[in-house]
Amino acid sequence: MLELTKKSTTEKSAELCLKVPADEIHIIGEALKNFLRLAKYEVREVNGVGEEIFSAEEVLPEPTPASNLRGARFREDLTQAELAAKVGVHKNHISDMEREVRTISIDMAKRLGKALNTSYKRFL
């Protein structure tokens, strides 16, 4: 029923291969994952085709005022120069804000919010 094969792959690790009944694979797989977690090993989840599953937090970075500015500008289909003209600054200022080189003041956030049809709080 359960066949266990141990094959040495290096001096410090070994490879295990288990043959189990197909109808019990999920039960045994979950038990092995729980055992490995108890032993303090990181266990990554995989989908039906064996690809690792990642959480949204791992894949998508935390939004920043700079990324919100860049996204709102793209949504409104504006270039940096066009947005700069709307808020009354040089286009380099917009570039600097989008690259997090220049901080966005409350006054500038309000001007950006008005120009981009969104809440100024997204840029603070």
C-alpha positions as semicolon CSV with decimal commas, in nm:
position;residue;x (nm);y (nm);z (nm)
1;M;0,000;0,000;0,000
2;L;0,261;0,258;0,101
3;E;0,602;0,230;-0,059
4;L;0,888;0,442;0,074
5;T;1,210;0,485;-0,119
6;K;1,512;0,667;0,020
7;K;1,778;0,776;-0,222
8;S;2,076;0,987;-0,112
9;T;2,118;1,295;-0,332
10;T;2,392;1,474;-0,137
11;E;2,570;1,426;0,190
12;K;2,330;1,663;0,367
13;S;1,998;1,581;0,202
14;A;1,793;1,288;0,086
15;E;1,507;1,246;-0,155
16;L;1,189;1,062;-0,052
17;C;0,939;0,912;-0,294
18;L;0,601;0,785;-0,174
19;K;0,356;0,568;-0,364
20;V;0,009;0,589;-0,219
21;P;-0,339;0,496;-0,337
22;A;-0,472;0,765;-0,573
23;D;-0,792;0,811;-0,374
24;E;-0,591;0,893;-0,059
25;I;-0,337;1,132;-0,211
26;H;-0,504;1,448;-0,077
27;I;-0,532;1,313;0,278
28;I;-0,172;1,192;0,285
29;G;-0,047;1,508;0,111
30;E;-0,213;1,730;0,373
31;A;-0,073;1,514;0,654
32;L;0,279;1,548;0,509
33;K;0,242;1,924;0,473
34;N;0,130;1,952;0,834
35;F;0,420;1,736;0,949
36;L;0,670;1,952;0,758
37;R;0,517;2,269;0,901
38;L;0,550;2,125;1,252
39;A;0,914;2,052;1,175
40;K;0,952;2,425;1,083
41;Y;0,993;2,371;0,708
42;E;0,837;2,621;0,469
43;V;0,566;2,447;0,267
44;R;0,457;2,620;-0,053
45;E;0,115;2,546;-0,201
46;V;0,091;2,433;-0,564
47;N;-0,198;2,428;-0,811
48;G;-0,323;2,133;-1,013
49;V;-0,037;2,151;-1,263
50;G;0,237;2,179;-1,002
51;E;0,293;2,557;-1,018
52;E;0,360;2,743;-0,693
53;I;0,071;2,951;-0,563
54;F;0,155;3,298;-0,433
55;S;-0,062;3,529;-0,226
56;A;-0,158;3,872;-0,356
57;E;0,063;4,030;-0,089
58;E;0,367;3,842;-0,224
59;V;0,303;3,942;-0,584
60;L;0,161;4,294;-0,560
61;P;0,364;4,559;-0,381
62;E;0,204;4,786;-0,125
63;P;0,066;5,094;-0,304
64;T;0,266;5,413;-0,251
65;P;0,177;5,775;-0,324
66;A;0,418;5,753;-0,619
67;S;0,253;5,445;-0,768
68;N;-0,092;5,597;-0,708
69;L;0,017;5,912;-0,890
70;R;0,155;5,715;-1,184
71;G;-0,158;5,498;-1,202
72;A;-0,398;5,794;-1,186
73;R;-0,200;5,976;-1,455
74;F;-0,214;5,671;-1,684
75;R;-0,586;5,629;-1,612
76;E;-0,647;5,989;-1,721
77;D;-0,423;5,933;-2,028
78;L;-0,193;6,224;-1,943
79;T;0,178;6,261;-2,003
80;Q;0,397;6,395;-1,726
81;A;0,424;6,724;-1,917
82;E;0,044;6,751;-1,953
83;L;-0,012;6,684;-1,583
84;A;0,264;6,928;-1,490
85;A;0,093;7,200;-1,696
86;K;-0,240;7,129;-1,522
87;V;-0,092;7,163;-1,172
88;G;0,154;7,442;-1,257
89;V;0,492;7,274;-1,206
90;H;0,779;7,163;-1,426
91;K;0,744;6,810;-1,570
92;N;1,059;6,706;-1,381
93;H;0,864;6,757;-1,057
94;I;0,604;6,501;-1,170
95;S;0,881;6,259;-1,269
96;D;1,052;6,307;-0,931
97;M;0,725;6,246;-0,742
98;E;0,657;5,928;-0,942
99;R;1,009;5,799;-0,866
100;E;0,979;5,891;-0,494
101;V;1,266;6,140;-0,527
102;R;1,039;6,430;-0,430
103;T;0,778;6,408;-0,156
104;I;0,422;6,519;-0,227
105;S;0,306;6,805;-0,005
106;I;-0,057;6,843;0,103
107;D;-0,099;7,142;-0,129
108;M;0,046;6,948;-0,423
109;A;-0,166;6,643;-0,338
110;K;-0,479;6,859;-0,354
111;R;-0,375;7,003;-0,691
112;L;-0,298;6,655;-0,823
113;G;-0,628;6,519;-0,692
114;K;-0,821;6,792;-0,871
115;A;-0,627;6,748;-1,196
116;L;-0,663;6,368;-1,186
117;N;-1,027;6,353;-1,070
118;T;-0,952;6,159;-0,753
119;S;-0,910;6,210;-0,380
120;Y;-0,594;6,396;-0,285
121;K;-0,547;6,153;0,006
122;R;-0,419;5,888;-0,238
123;F;-0,102;6,095;-0,280
124;L;-0,016;6,142;0,088
